[in-house]
Coordinates of C-alpha atoms and ligand atoms in Angstrom, one line a residue:
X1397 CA 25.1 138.6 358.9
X1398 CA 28.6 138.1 360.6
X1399 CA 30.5 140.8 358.5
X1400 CA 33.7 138.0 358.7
X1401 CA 31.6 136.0 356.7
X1402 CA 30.9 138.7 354.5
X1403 CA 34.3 139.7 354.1
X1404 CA 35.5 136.3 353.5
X1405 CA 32.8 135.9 350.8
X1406 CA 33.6 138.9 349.2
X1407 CA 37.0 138.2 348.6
X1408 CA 37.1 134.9 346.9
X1409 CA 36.2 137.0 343.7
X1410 CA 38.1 138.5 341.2
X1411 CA 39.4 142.2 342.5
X1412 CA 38.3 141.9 346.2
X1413 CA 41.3 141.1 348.4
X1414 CA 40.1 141.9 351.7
X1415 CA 42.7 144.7 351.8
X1416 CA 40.7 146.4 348.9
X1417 CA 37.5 146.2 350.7
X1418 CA 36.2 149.2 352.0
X1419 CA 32.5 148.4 353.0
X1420 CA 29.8 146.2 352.9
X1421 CA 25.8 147.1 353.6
X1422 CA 23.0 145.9 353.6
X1423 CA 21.3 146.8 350.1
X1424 CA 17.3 147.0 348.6
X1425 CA 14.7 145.6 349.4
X1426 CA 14.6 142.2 347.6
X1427 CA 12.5 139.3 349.4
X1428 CA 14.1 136.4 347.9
X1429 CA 18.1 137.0 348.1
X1430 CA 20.3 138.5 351.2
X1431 CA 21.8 141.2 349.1
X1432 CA 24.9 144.0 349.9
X1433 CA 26.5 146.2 348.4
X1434 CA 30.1 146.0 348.2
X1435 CA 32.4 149.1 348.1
X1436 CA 36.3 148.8 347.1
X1437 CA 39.2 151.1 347.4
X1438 CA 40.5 150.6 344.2
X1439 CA 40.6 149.1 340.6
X1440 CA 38.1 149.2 337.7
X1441 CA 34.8 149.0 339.4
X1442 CA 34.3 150.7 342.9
X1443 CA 31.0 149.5 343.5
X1444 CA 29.6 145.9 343.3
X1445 CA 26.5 144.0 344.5
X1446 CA 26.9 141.0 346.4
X1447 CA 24.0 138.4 347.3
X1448 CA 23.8 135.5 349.1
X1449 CA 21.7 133.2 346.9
X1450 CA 18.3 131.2 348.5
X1451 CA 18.9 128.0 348.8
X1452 CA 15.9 127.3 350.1
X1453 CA 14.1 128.1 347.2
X1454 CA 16.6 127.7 344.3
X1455 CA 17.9 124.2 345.4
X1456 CA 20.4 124.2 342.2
X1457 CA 22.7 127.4 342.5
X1458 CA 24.9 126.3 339.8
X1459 CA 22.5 126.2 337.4
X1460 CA 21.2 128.5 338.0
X1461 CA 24.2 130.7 337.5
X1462 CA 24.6 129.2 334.2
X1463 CA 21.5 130.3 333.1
X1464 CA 22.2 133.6 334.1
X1465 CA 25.4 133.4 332.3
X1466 CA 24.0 132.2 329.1
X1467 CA 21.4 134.6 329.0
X1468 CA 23.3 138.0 330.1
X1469 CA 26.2 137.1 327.7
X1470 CA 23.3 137.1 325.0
X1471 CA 22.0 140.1 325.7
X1472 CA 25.2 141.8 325.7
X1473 CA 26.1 140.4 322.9
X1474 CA 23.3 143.0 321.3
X1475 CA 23.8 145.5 323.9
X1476 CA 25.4 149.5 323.0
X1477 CA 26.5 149.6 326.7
X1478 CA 27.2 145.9 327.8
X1479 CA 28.1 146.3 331.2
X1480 CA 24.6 148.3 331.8
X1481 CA 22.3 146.9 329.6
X1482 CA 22.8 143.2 331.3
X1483 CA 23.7 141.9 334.4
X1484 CA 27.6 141.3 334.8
X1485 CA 28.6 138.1 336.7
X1486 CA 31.9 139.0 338.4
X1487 CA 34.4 135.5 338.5
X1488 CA 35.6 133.9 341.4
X1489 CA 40.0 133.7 341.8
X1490 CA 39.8 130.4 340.3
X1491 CA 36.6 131.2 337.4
X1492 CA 33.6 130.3 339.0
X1493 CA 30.3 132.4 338.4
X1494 CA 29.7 131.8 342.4
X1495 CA 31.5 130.2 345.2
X1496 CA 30.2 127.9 348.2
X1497 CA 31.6 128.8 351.5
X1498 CA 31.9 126.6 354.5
X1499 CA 28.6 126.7 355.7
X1500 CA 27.2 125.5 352.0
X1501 CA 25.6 129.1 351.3
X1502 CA 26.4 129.8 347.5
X1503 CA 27.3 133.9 347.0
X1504 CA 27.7 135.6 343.8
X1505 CA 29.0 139.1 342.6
X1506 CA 27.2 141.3 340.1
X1507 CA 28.6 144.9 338.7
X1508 CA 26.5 147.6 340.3
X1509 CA 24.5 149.2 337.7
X1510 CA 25.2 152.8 338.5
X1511 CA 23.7 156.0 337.6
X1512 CA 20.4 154.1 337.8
X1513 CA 17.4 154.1 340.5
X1514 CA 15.4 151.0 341.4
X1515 CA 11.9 152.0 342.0
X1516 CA 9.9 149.7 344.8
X1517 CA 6.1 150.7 343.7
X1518 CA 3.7 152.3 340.4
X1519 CA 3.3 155.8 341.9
X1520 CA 3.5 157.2 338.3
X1521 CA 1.8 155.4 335.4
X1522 CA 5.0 156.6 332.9
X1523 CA 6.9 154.1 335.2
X1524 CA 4.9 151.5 334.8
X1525 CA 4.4 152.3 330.9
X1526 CA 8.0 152.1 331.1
X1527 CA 8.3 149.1 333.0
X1528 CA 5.9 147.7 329.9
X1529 CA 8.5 148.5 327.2
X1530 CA 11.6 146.8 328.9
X1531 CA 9.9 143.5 329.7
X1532 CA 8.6 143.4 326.3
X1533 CA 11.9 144.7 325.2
X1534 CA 13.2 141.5 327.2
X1535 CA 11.2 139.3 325.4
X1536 CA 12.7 140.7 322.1
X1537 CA 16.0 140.3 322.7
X1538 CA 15.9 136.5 323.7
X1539 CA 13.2 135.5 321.0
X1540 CA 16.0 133.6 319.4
X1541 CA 17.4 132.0 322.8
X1542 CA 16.8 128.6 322.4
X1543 CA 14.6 128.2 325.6
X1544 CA 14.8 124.4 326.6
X1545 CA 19.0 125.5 326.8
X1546 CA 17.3 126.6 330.0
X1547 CA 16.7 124.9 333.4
X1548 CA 13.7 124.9 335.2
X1549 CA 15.4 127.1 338.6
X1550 CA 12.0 126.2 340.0
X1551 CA 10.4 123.1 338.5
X1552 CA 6.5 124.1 337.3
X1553 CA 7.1 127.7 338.2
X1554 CA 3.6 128.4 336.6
X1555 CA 2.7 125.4 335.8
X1556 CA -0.9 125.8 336.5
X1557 CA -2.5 122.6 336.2
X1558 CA 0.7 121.3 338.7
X1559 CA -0.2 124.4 341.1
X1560 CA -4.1 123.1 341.0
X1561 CA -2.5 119.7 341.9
X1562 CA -0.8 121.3 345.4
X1563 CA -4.2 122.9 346.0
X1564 CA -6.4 120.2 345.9
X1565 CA -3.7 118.0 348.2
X1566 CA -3.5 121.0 350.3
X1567 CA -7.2 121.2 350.8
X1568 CA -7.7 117.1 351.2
X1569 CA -4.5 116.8 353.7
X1570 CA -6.0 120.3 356.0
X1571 CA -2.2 120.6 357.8
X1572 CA -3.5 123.0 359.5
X1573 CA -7.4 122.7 360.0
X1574 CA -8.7 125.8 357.9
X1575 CA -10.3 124.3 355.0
X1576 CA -13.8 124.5 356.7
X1577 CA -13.4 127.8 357.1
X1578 CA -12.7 129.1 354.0
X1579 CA -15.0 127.0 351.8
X1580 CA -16.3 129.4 349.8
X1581 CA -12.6 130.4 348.5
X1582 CA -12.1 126.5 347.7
X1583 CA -15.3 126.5 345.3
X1584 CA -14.3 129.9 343.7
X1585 CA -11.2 128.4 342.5
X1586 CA -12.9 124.8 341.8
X1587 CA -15.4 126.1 339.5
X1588 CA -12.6 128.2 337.6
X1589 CA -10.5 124.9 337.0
X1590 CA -10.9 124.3 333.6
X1591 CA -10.2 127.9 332.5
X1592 CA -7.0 127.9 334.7
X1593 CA -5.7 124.8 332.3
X1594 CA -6.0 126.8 329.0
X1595 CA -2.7 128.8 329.2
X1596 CA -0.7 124.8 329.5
X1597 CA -3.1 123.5 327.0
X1598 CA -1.7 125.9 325.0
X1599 CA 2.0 124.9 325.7
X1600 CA 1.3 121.7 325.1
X1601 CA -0.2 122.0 321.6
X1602 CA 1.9 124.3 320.4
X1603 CA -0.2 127.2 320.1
X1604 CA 1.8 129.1 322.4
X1605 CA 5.4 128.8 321.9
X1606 CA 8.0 128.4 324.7
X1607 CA 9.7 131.7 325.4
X1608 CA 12.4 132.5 327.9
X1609 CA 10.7 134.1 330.3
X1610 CA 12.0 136.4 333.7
X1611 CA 8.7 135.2 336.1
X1612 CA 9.1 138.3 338.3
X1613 CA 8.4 140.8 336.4
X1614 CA 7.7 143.6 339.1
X1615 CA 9.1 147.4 338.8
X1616 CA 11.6 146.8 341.5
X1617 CA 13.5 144.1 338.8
X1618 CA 14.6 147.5 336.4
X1619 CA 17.0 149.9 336.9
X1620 CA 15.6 153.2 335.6
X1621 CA 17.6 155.9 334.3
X1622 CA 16.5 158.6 336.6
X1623 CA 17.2 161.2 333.7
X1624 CA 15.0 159.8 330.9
X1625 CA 12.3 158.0 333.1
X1626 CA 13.3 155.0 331.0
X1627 CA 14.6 151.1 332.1
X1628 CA 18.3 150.8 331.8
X1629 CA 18.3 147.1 332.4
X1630 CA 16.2 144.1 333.7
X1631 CA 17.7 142.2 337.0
X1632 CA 16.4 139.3 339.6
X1633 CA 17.0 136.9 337.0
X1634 CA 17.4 133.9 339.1
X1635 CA 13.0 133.0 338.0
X1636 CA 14.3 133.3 334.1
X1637 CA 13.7 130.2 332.7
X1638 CA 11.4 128.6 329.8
X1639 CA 7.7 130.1 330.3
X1640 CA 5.0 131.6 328.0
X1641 CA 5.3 135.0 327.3
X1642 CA 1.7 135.8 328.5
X1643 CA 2.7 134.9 331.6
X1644 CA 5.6 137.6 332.1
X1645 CA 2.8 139.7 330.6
X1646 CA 0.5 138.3 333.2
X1647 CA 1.9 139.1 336.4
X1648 CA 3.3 142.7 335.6
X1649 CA -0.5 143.3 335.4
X1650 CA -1.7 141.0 338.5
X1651 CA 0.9 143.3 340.6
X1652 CA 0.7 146.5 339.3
X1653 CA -2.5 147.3 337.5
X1654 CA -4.5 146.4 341.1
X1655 CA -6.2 149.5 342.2
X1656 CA -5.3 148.4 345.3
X1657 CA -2.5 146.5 347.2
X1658 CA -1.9 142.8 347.1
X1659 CA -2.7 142.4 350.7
X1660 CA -5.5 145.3 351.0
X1661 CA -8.1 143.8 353.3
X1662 CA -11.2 146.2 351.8
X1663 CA -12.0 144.1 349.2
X1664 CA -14.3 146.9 348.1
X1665 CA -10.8 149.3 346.9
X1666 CA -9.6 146.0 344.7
X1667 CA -9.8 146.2 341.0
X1668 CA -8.5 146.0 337.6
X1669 CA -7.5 149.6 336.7
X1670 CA -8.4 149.9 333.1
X1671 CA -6.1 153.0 331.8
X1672 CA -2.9 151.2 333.2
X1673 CA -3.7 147.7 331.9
X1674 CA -3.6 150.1 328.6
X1675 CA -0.7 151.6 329.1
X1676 CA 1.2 148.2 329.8
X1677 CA -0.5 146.4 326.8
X1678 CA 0.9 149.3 324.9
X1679 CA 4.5 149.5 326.6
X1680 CA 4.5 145.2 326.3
X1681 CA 3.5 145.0 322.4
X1682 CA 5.9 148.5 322.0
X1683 CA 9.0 146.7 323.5
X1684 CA 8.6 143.1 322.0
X1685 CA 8.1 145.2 318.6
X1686 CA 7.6 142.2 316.2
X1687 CA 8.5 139.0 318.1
X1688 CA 4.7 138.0 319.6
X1689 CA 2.6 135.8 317.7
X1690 CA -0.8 136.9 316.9
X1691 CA -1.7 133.8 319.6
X1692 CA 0.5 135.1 322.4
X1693 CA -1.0 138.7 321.8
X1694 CA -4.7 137.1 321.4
X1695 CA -4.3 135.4 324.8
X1696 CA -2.6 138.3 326.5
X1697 CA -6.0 139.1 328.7
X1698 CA -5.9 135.2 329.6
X1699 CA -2.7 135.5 331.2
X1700 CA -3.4 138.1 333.6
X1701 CA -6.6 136.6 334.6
X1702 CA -4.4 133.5 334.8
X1703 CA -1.7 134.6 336.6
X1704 CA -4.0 136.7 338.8
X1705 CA -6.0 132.9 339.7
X1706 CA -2.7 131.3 340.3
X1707 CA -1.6 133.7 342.5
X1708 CA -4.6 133.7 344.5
X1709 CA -4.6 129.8 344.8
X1710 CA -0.8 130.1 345.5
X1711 CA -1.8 132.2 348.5
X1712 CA -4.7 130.1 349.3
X1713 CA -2.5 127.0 349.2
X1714 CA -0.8 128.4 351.8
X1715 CA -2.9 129.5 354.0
X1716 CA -4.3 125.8 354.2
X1717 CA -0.4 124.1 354.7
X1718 CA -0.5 127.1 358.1
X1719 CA 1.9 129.6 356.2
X1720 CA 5.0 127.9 355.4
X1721 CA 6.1 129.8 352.1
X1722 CA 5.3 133.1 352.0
X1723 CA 6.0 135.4 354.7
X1724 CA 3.6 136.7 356.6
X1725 CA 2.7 139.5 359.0
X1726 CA -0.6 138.9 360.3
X1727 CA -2.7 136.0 361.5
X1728 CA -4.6 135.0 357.9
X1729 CA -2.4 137.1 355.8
X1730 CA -2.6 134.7 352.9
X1731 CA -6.3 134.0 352.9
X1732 CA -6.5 138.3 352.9
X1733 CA -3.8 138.0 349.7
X1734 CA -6.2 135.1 348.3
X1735 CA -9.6 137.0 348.6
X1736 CA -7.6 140.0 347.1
X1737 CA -6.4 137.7 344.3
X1738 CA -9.9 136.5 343.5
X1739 CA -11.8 139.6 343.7
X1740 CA -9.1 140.9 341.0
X1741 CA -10.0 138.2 339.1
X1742 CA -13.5 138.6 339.1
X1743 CA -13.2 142.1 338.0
X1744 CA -11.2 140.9 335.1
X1745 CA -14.1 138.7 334.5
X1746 CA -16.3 141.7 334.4
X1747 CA -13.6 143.5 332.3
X1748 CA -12.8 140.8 329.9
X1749 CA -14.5 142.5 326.8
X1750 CA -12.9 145.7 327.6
X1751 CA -9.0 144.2 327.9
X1752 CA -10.0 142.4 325.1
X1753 CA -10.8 145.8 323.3
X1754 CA -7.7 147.4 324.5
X1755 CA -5.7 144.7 323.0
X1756 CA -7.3 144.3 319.8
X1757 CA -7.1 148.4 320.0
X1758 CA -2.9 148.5 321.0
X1759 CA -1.9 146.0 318.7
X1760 CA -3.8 147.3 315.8
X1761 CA -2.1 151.0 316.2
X1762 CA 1.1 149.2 316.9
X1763 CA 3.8 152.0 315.9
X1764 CA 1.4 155.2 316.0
X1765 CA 1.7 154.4 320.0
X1766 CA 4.0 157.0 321.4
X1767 CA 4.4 158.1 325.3
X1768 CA 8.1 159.0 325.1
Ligands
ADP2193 P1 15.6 139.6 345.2 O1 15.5 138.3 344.4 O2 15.8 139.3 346.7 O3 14.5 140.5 344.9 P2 17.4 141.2 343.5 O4 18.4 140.6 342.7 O5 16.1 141.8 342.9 O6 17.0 140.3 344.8 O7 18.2 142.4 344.3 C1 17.6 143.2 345.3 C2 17.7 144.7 345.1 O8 19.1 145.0 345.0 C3 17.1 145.2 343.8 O9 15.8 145.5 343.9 C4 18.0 146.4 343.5 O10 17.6 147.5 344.3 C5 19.4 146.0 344.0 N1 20.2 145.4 342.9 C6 20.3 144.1 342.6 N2 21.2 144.0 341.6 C7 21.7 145.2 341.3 C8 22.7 145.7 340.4 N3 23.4 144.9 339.6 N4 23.0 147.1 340.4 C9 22.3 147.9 341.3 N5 21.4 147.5 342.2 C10 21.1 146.2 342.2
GN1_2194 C1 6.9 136.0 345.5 O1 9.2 137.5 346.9 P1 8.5 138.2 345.8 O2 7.5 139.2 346.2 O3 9.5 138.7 344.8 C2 6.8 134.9 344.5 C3 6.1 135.3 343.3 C4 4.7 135.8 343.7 C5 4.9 137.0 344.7 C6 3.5 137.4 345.3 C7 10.0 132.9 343.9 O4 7.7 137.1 344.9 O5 5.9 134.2 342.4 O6 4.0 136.4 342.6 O7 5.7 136.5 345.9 N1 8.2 134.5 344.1 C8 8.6 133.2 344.3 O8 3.7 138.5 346.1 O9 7.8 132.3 344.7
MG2195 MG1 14.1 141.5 343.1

């Protein structure tokens, strides 16, 4: 990126005259956003993050924003240290939560969260416990957000009957002349159709109640206070938007409770580690302390296999449109993710009695569970 640009982004907010501008980097290792960090001279906050929103995939920036606006300011409004608990949007010179530069890119400015480390994968299974607690934590503090304040950033996030929908088309158009070839994955999720339409059955009748939900919950989305191993705050929250708690639940466990990685091509080393879907059941129900309804706990198991499925026919998806979403490395690097996906799933499938146990099991000693 042309640092001018940078620069010139930089200072149409609040504090960051170009004169007071003494670097910008590159910064983490987010997929989605281009993010920087942003280091001035002088005045209250040295260090700041600045990102460059994608436009590509979140076509409305603006409300986007006010989303995140509405939702850090009611954290904070809870918080014992607001400017680290939350995200803080910094203002543009004339009060905007971003600004829209000549070329139509949309940038925005967040307070860096210092003192705080990032973490990128589960080496320890404390992290991850600790990951648990603060998405669960999350859930707690917005269990009275009114959800549908929200909008949908990306319409049918997880809307799995919708993402079915995009398969079959996918599969019936053949962009890119690989359906014959991977018939056996195209069955696997056909005959698993029904079962993938539970979680919006659910939505719909009100079993499940509409929560605000972050839709990325990966490790790499909390600061961690390096001290006390514990999360410090929850960020990436351009996916939050209405959802079903399971779901959050759900692909925490799809992503980290693999005994493998997502893209490992030996299907033989995939699998649902048991001990850490424990310790995030226990972290989860710890951090949401009372706000889950005996439903949304009862159907916790359903949303990992869920979220595992859609993933996998996510991937699958496209593989058959010839790659056009997520990036790849590899010729049939989302077909690998997709077999991955599925053979997680079918482990769950094997495992369903035992998560079920471990649930049952968590929420039962709810308050005698103690890591910390
Ligand atoms: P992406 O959507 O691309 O994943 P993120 O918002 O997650 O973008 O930001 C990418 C990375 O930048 C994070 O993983 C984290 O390391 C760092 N980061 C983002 N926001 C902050 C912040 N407010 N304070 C400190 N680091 C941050
Ligand atoms: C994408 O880019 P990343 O890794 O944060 C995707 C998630 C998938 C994930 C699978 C906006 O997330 O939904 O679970 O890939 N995010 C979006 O690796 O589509
Ligand atoms: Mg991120």
């Amino acid at each position: 990126m042309d640092r001018q640009k940078l620069i010139r982004a930089a200072a149409a907010f609040e504090g960051c005259d170009k004169d007071n501008i003494l670097s910008v980097t590159r910064h983490g290792h987010g997929h989605i956003n281009d993010t920087y960090l942003l280091q001035l001279r002088s005045g209250r906050f040295n260090r700041l993050i600045l990102q460059r929103i994608n436009t590509d995939i979140f076509t409305d920036p603006i409300g986007l924003m006010d989303n995140i606006l509405k939702v850090t300011e009611h954290i904070r409004a809870t918080a014992i240290d607001p400017l680290r608990e939350t995200l803080t949007v910094i203002r543009t010179r004339d009060g905007r939560p971003c600004y829209r530069d000549e070329d139509g890119s949309y940038w925005r400015i967040y307070l860096y969260i210092e003192n705080a480390v990032c973490l990128e994968k589960v080496d320890n299974p404390r992290d991850f416990y600790e990951s648990a607690v603060s998405f669960g934590h999350f859930q707690r503090q917005l269990s009275d957000f009114p959800a549908d304040s929200l909008i949908e950033t990306i319409p049918d996030f997880h809307n799995t009957v919708k993402r079915y929908l995009d398969f079959e088309k996918a599969v019936s158009m053949d962009i890119a002349g690989r359906a014959a070839s991977a018939m056996q994955e195209i069955a696997f999720v056909r005959n698993r159709r029904e079962m993938m339409s539970r979680g919006e059955l659910l939505r719909k009748n009100g079993e499940l109640p509409l929560r605000v939900t972050h839709n990325d919950t990966k490790l790499n989305n909390i600061m961690m206070d390096p001290e006390t191993g514990r999360g410090i705050c929850i960020i990436d929250l351009d996916t939050v938007m209405p959802g079903l708690s399971i779901y959050d639940f759900g692909d925490s466990i799809r992503f980290g409770a693999n005994t493998a990685d997502e893209d490992e091509m030996d299907l033989s080393k995939v699998g649902l580690d048991l001990e850490l879907y424990r310790l995030y059941v226990q972290g989860f129900i710890k951090g949401a302390e009372d706000s889950l309804t005996r439903a949304e706990i009862d159907n916790l198991s359903y949303g990992a296999w869920n979220m595992t499925m859609e993933c996998g026919m996510r991937f699958l998806t496209d593989h058959l449109n010839g790659d056009v979403y997520f990036k790849t490395a590899r010729a049939g690097h989302n077909l690998c993710r997709a077999r991955n996906q599925f053979k997680l799933a079918m482990d769950m499938e094997d495992k369903r009695d035992e998560m079920k146990m471990i649930v049952d099991d968590c929420n039962n000693k709810r308050g005698l569970v103690c890591l910390n």
